[in-house]
Amino acid sequence: MVVPSPNPAIRSRKTQAVGIPSVDLSFVGPGLAEQLARACEDYGFFKVTNHGVPREVVSRVEGEMKAFFSRPAFEKQRVGLAFPFGYGCKNIGPNGDTGELEYLLLRADPSSVSDVSRTVSDDPDGFSSAVNNYIDEVRELVCEILDLLGEGLRLLDESVFSRLISDVQNDSLLRINHYPFAPKPSSHRPDHGRTRGEGRVGFGEHSDPQILTVLRSNDVEGLQVCLRDGLWVAVPPDPNSFYVLVGDALQAMTNGRLRSVRHRAMANSHKPRMSMVYFGAPPLNSSISPLPEMVSPQNPPIYRPFTWGDFKKALYSLRLGDCRLDLFKIL
Ligand code: GA4
């Protein structure tokens, strides 16, 4: 299904049914790496099936998070308010962005998970092991995808992306978003926080700053992605699969050959939605610059080199929907 964009210029375009690419990781044979690289280039977004992450690992962490979000507000707030890590309700980031959601945002490392578990759960060891197992599995999945991408892009060093995520100092994050069901407002009320009568925005339009994002949601719709031609597409939920999104850092490293995908989440009016999002990020001191294979006299570097730490500083000074890579463009 294609959803009209809130941007009138885009809205007026003819919409058409668009399929979202799907990559079966159990496929053994030639062409898998190329198929995956093409999905990243053409869509910046794809679905992964037969990903190898055990169902029990997913359902355990999902159970822990359901229990967490069903606690009274004062108990959830014991984690500490998200500045940027901790429990957040409606406020996103430090610069005034808001959405119809509550969330838990954690560093994806065992010591941060264990700190949080002590305040959120009656069984901290159970909580920690559920979250850490999930993080280990999705990190492995991200590295497998990035190695295939390196192969599909025919890089000299195929592991150049995955090494950044498997580095012990990686700055990856885990975000669990809970979108409580938001009843449709009656038609005579003003259209606050909505995209022209299309429902309320759960999490506004943005791209992810990191290298690669892996997202899993329950069976409730809400995620929408913006394709290269400006069409917004509703992504059908599939709790048995993961969705993969290209981030800004990967766009910079591929000198714009891959582009980070803009996406948003709408609040569902019938059922609560929960998504678990792993953001694969490099260590803070890693240099992010266009790879030599992506640069030629015809394709001069678009971005000046920066460290992941520099980029983080920039993104926390901007709004959610801003195109932060523009700050690093060579003019
Ligand atoms: C968007 C992607 C991730 O959810 C996130 C977000 C972060 C936050 O919630 O703290 C930011 C946002 C995200 C980019 C701009 C800044 C920072 C909120 C915000 C307004 C965790 C991330 O890494 O960048």
Coordinates of C-alpha atoms and ligand atoms in Angstrom, one line a residue:
M1 CA 0.0 0.0 0.0
V2 CA 1.3 3.5 -0.8
V3 CA 0.4 6.3 1.6
P4 CA 0.2 9.9 0.4
S5 CA 3.0 12.1 1.8
P6 CA 2.2 15.1 4.1
N7 CA 4.4 17.2 1.8
P8 CA 1.9 18.7 -0.7
A9 CA 4.5 18.6 -3.5
I10 CA 5.0 14.9 -3.1
R11 CA 1.3 14.3 -2.4
S12 CA 0.2 15.5 -5.8
R13 CA 2.3 12.8 -7.5
K14 CA 0.5 9.8 -8.8
T15 CA 0.9 6.9 -6.3
Q16 CA 1.5 3.4 -7.4
A17 CA 1.8 0.0 -5.6
V18 CA 5.4 -0.6 -4.8
G19 CA 6.9 -3.9 -3.5
I20 CA 9.5 -3.8 -0.7
P21 CA 12.6 -5.9 -1.5
S22 CA 13.0 -9.0 0.5
V23 CA 16.3 -10.9 1.0
D24 CA 16.3 -14.6 2.1
L25 CA 19.5 -15.1 4.1
S26 CA 19.1 -18.9 4.0
F27 CA 19.6 -18.8 0.2
V28 CA 22.9 -20.4 -0.6
G29 CA 24.2 -19.6 -4.0
P30 CA 25.5 -16.9 -6.2
G31 CA 23.7 -13.6 -6.4
L32 CA 22.7 -13.1 -2.8
A33 CA 25.4 -10.4 -2.1
E34 CA 24.5 -8.6 -5.3
Q35 CA 20.7 -8.8 -4.5
L36 CA 21.3 -7.3 -1.1
A37 CA 23.6 -4.6 -2.4
R38 CA 21.0 -3.7 -5.0
A39 CA 18.2 -3.4 -2.4
C40 CA 20.5 -1.1 -0.4
E41 CA 21.2 1.1 -3.5
D42 CA 17.7 1.2 -4.9
Y43 CA 15.7 1.4 -1.7
G44 CA 18.0 1.9 1.3
F45 CA 15.6 -0.5 2.9
F46 CA 14.7 -4.2 2.8
K47 CA 13.2 -7.1 4.6
V48 CA 15.3 -10.0 5.8
T49 CA 13.7 -13.5 6.1
N50 CA 15.3 -16.7 7.4
H51 CA 17.7 -14.5 9.4
G52 CA 18.8 -17.1 11.9
V53 CA 17.8 -15.1 15.0
P54 CA 16.0 -17.7 17.2
R55 CA 12.3 -17.0 17.8
E56 CA 12.7 -17.6 21.6
V57 CA 15.4 -14.9 21.8
V58 CA 13.0 -12.4 20.2
S59 CA 10.0 -13.5 22.2
R60 CA 11.9 -13.4 25.5
V61 CA 13.0 -9.8 25.1
E62 CA 9.6 -8.8 23.8
G63 CA 8.0 -10.3 26.9
E64 CA 10.4 -8.3 29.2
M65 CA 9.6 -5.1 27.4
K66 CA 5.9 -5.6 27.4
A67 CA 6.1 -6.1 31.2
F68 CA 8.3 -3.0 31.5
F69 CA 5.9 -0.7 29.5
S70 CA 2.9 -2.0 31.5
R71 CA 4.4 -0.7 34.8
P72 CA 3.1 2.6 36.3
A73 CA 4.9 5.7 35.0
F74 CA 6.8 6.4 38.2
E75 CA 8.4 2.9 38.1
K76 CA 9.4 3.4 34.4
Q77 CA 10.9 6.7 35.3
R78 CA 13.2 5.1 37.8
V79 CA 15.4 4.1 34.9
G80 CA 16.2 7.8 34.5
L81 CA 14.8 10.1 31.8
A82 CA 16.2 9.8 28.3
F83 CA 19.0 12.4 28.1
P84 CA 19.6 10.7 25.8
F85 CA 19.6 7.2 27.4
G86 CA 16.8 5.9 29.6
Y87 CA 13.0 6.1 29.6
G88 CA 11.3 8.6 27.4
C89 CA 7.7 9.5 27.0
K90 CA 6.6 11.7 24.1
N91 CA 9.9 13.8 24.0
I92 CA 12.4 12.7 21.4
G93 CA 16.0 14.1 21.6
P94 CA 17.0 17.4 23.2
N95 CA 15.5 19.9 20.7
G96 CA 11.8 19.9 21.1
D97 CA 10.7 16.9 18.9
T98 CA 7.8 14.9 20.2
G99 CA 5.8 11.9 19.2
E100 CA 2.9 9.6 20.4
L101 CA 5.2 7.0 22.0
E102 CA 7.1 6.0 25.1
Y103 CA 10.5 4.3 24.8
L104 CA 13.6 2.8 26.4
L105 CA 16.9 3.8 24.8
L106 CA 20.0 1.9 25.8
R107 CA 23.6 1.5 24.9
A108 CA 23.9 -1.9 23.4
D109 CA 26.6 -3.2 25.8
P110 CA 26.3 -5.6 28.8
S111 CA 27.3 -3.1 31.5
S112 CA 24.7 -0.5 30.4
V113 CA 22.0 -3.2 30.1
S114 CA 22.9 -4.5 33.6
D115 CA 22.6 -0.9 35.1
V116 CA 19.2 -0.5 33.6
S117 CA 18.0 -4.0 34.5
R118 CA 18.5 -3.3 38.2
T119 CA 15.9 -0.5 38.1
V120 CA 13.4 -1.9 35.7
S121 CA 12.8 -5.5 36.7
D122 CA 12.0 -7.7 39.6
D123 CA 14.3 -10.2 38.0
P124 CA 17.3 -8.2 36.8
D125 CA 19.4 -11.2 35.7
G126 CA 16.5 -12.5 33.6
F127 CA 16.0 -9.0 32.1
S128 CA 19.8 -8.6 31.3
S129 CA 20.2 -12.0 29.8
A130 CA 17.1 -11.5 27.6
V131 CA 18.3 -8.1 26.3
N132 CA 22.0 -9.2 25.9
N133 CA 21.1 -12.3 24.0
Y134 CA 19.0 -10.3 21.7
I135 CA 21.8 -7.7 21.2
D136 CA 24.3 -10.5 20.4
E137 CA 22.0 -12.0 17.9
V138 CA 21.1 -8.8 16.1
R139 CA 24.7 -7.6 16.1
E140 CA 25.7 -10.9 14.4
L141 CA 22.9 -10.4 11.9
V142 CA 24.1 -6.8 11.1
C143 CA 27.7 -8.0 10.6
E144 CA 26.5 -10.8 8.3
I145 CA 24.5 -8.3 6.2
L146 CA 27.4 -5.8 6.1
D147 CA 29.8 -8.5 5.0
L148 CA 27.4 -9.4 2.2
L149 CA 27.1 -5.8 1.3
G150 CA 30.9 -5.4 1.1
E151 CA 31.0 -8.4 -1.2
G152 CA 28.0 -7.1 -3.3
L153 CA 29.7 -3.7 -3.7
R154 CA 32.9 -5.5 -4.7
L155 CA 35.0 -3.8 -2.1
L156 CA 38.7 -4.7 -1.7
D157 CA 38.2 -5.1 2.0
E158 CA 34.8 -6.7 2.3
S159 CA 34.7 -6.5 6.1
V160 CA 35.3 -2.8 6.2
F161 CA 31.7 -2.1 7.5
S162 CA 31.2 -5.1 9.8
R163 CA 34.6 -4.5 11.6
L164 CA 33.2 -1.2 12.8
I165 CA 30.2 -2.8 14.4
S166 CA 32.1 -5.8 15.9
D167 CA 34.7 -3.5 17.4
V168 CA 34.5 -3.7 21.3
Q169 CA 34.2 0.1 21.4
N170 CA 31.2 0.2 19.0
D171 CA 28.6 2.8 19.9
S172 CA 25.6 0.8 18.9
L173 CA 22.2 1.4 20.6
L174 CA 19.0 -0.5 21.3
R175 CA 15.7 1.3 21.3
I176 CA 12.4 -0.2 22.2
N177 CA 9.5 1.9 21.1
H178 CA 6.0 1.5 22.5
Y179 CA 3.2 3.2 20.6
P180 CA 0.1 2.9 22.8
F181 CA -3.0 2.8 20.7
A182 CA -4.2 6.3 19.8
P183 CA -8.0 6.5 19.2
K184 CA -8.8 8.5 16.1
P185 CA -9.8 12.0 17.1
S186 CA -13.3 13.3 16.2
S187 CA -13.3 15.2 13.0
H188 CA -14.2 18.6 14.4
R189 CA -11.0 18.8 16.5
P190 CA -7.9 20.6 15.1
D191 CA -5.3 18.5 13.3
H192 CA -2.5 18.8 15.9
G193 CA 0.4 16.4 15.4
R194 CA -1.2 14.7 12.4
T195 CA -0.4 14.5 8.8
R196 CA -3.6 15.9 7.2
G197 CA -6.0 13.5 8.7
E198 CA -3.9 10.4 8.0
G199 CA -3.4 9.5 11.7
R200 CA -1.1 10.7 14.4
V201 CA 2.7 10.7 14.1
G202 CA 4.2 8.2 16.5
F203 CA 7.8 9.0 15.5
G204 CA 8.4 11.7 12.9
E205 CA 10.2 11.6 9.6
H206 CA 14.0 11.1 9.8
S207 CA 16.9 9.1 8.7
D208 CA 19.0 7.0 11.2
P209 CA 22.5 8.5 11.7
Q210 CA 24.3 5.1 12.2
I211 CA 25.7 2.6 9.7
L212 CA 22.8 0.1 9.6
T213 CA 19.6 -0.3 11.5
V214 CA 17.8 -3.6 12.1
L215 CA 14.1 -3.3 13.2
R216 CA 11.6 -5.8 14.4
S217 CA 8.0 -5.0 15.3
N218 CA 5.0 -6.9 16.6
D219 CA 2.2 -7.5 14.1
V220 CA 0.9 -4.0 14.2
E221 CA 1.3 -1.6 11.2
G222 CA 2.7 1.9 11.5
L223 CA 6.2 2.0 9.9
Q224 CA 6.4 4.0 6.6
V225 CA 9.4 4.5 4.4
C226 CA 10.1 7.2 1.8
L227 CA 11.4 5.7 -1.5
R228 CA 13.8 7.4 -3.7
D229 CA 11.1 9.0 -5.9
G230 CA 9.5 10.6 -2.8
L231 CA 6.6 8.1 -2.4
W232 CA 5.8 7.1 1.2
V233 CA 5.1 3.4 1.5
A234 CA 3.4 1.6 4.4
V235 CA 5.5 -1.3 5.4
P236 CA 3.4 -4.4 6.3
P237 CA 4.3 -5.7 9.7
D238 CA 6.0 -9.1 9.9
P239 CA 7.0 -10.2 13.4
N240 CA 9.0 -13.1 12.0
S241 CA 11.3 -10.9 9.9
F242 CA 13.6 -8.0 10.3
Y243 CA 13.7 -4.8 8.4
V244 CA 17.0 -3.3 7.5
L245 CA 17.6 0.5 7.0
V246 CA 20.7 2.2 5.5
G247 CA 22.0 4.9 7.9
D248 CA 23.7 8.3 7.3
A249 CA 27.2 6.9 8.1
L250 CA 26.9 4.3 5.4
Q251 CA 25.7 6.9 2.9
A252 CA 28.9 8.9 3.7
M253 CA 31.2 5.9 3.4
T254 CA 29.7 4.9 0.0
N255 CA 30.0 8.5 -1.2
G256 CA 26.2 8.7 -1.7
R257 CA 25.9 5.5 -3.7
L258 CA 23.8 4.2 -0.9
R259 CA 21.4 6.6 0.7
S260 CA 19.9 6.6 4.2
V261 CA 16.2 6.0 4.0
R262 CA 13.8 8.5 5.5
H263 CA 11.1 6.8 7.6
R264 CA 8.5 7.5 10.2
A265 CA 6.0 5.6 12.4
M266 CA 2.3 6.4 12.7
A267 CA 0.4 5.6 15.9
N268 CA -2.1 2.9 15.2
S269 CA -5.7 3.6 16.2
H270 CA -6.6 0.0 17.1
K271 CA -3.7 -1.8 18.7
P272 CA -0.5 -0.9 20.6
R273 CA 2.7 -1.3 18.5
M274 CA 6.1 -2.2 19.8
S275 CA 9.3 -2.1 17.8
M276 CA 12.8 -3.1 18.8
V277 CA 15.4 -1.3 16.9
Y278 CA 19.2 -2.0 16.9
F279 CA 21.3 0.8 15.5
G280 CA 24.8 -0.5 14.5
A281 CA 27.3 2.3 15.0
P282 CA 31.1 2.5 15.0
P283 CA 33.4 3.5 17.8
L284 CA 33.4 7.3 18.6
N285 CA 36.9 7.8 17.2
S286 CA 36.3 6.0 13.9
S287 CA 36.8 8.1 10.8
I288 CA 33.9 8.2 8.4
S289 CA 35.0 9.0 4.9
P290 CA 34.2 7.9 1.4
L291 CA 35.9 4.6 0.6
P292 CA 38.5 4.8 -2.2
E293 CA 36.4 2.4 -4.4
M294 CA 33.5 4.9 -4.2
V295 CA 35.6 7.9 -5.4
S296 CA 36.8 8.6 -9.0
P297 CA 37.3 11.7 -11.1
Q298 CA 33.6 11.3 -12.2
N299 CA 32.6 10.8 -8.6
P300 CA 34.6 13.1 -6.4
P301 CA 34.1 12.9 -2.6
I302 CA 30.8 14.5 -1.6
Y303 CA 31.6 14.5 2.2
R304 CA 34.7 15.6 4.1
P305 CA 36.0 13.0 6.6
F306 CA 34.6 13.2 10.1
T307 CA 34.7 11.0 13.1
W308 CA 31.6 9.3 14.4
G309 CA 32.0 11.4 17.6
D310 CA 31.9 14.6 15.5
F311 CA 28.8 13.4 13.7
K312 CA 27.0 12.7 17.0
K313 CA 27.8 16.1 18.3
A314 CA 26.2 17.6 15.2
L315 CA 23.1 15.4 15.3
Y316 CA 22.3 16.2 18.9
S317 CA 22.4 19.9 18.0
L318 CA 19.7 19.4 15.2
R319 CA 16.1 18.4 15.0
L320 CA 14.9 14.9 14.2
G321 CA 14.0 15.5 10.6
D322 CA 17.1 17.5 9.7
C323 CA 19.5 16.3 7.0
R324 CA 22.5 16.3 9.2
L325 CA 24.9 14.9 6.5
D326 CA 24.6 18.3 4.7
L327 CA 26.8 19.8 7.4
F328 CA 29.7 17.6 6.2
K329 CA 29.2 18.2 2.4
I330 CA 32.1 19.5 0.4
L331 CA 30.8 22.6 -1.3
Ligands
GA4_1 C1 17.2 9.1 15.4 C2 17.6 7.6 15.3 C3 17.6 7.0 16.7 O1 16.3 6.7 17.2 C4 18.4 7.9 17.7 C5 17.6 9.2 17.8 C6 18.2 10.2 18.8 C7 17.5 10.2 20.1 O2 16.3 9.8 20.2 O3 18.2 10.5 21.1 C8 17.9 11.6 18.1 C9 17.7 11.3 16.6 C10 18.0 9.8 16.4 C11 18.5 12.1 15.6 C12 18.6 13.6 16.0 C13 18.5 13.8 17.5 C14 19.1 12.6 18.2 C15 16.8 12.5 18.6 C16 17.1 13.8 18.0 C17 16.2 14.7 17.8 C18 18.6 7.2 19.0 C19 19.7 8.4 17.1 O4 20.8 7.9 17.2 O5 19.4 9.5 16.3

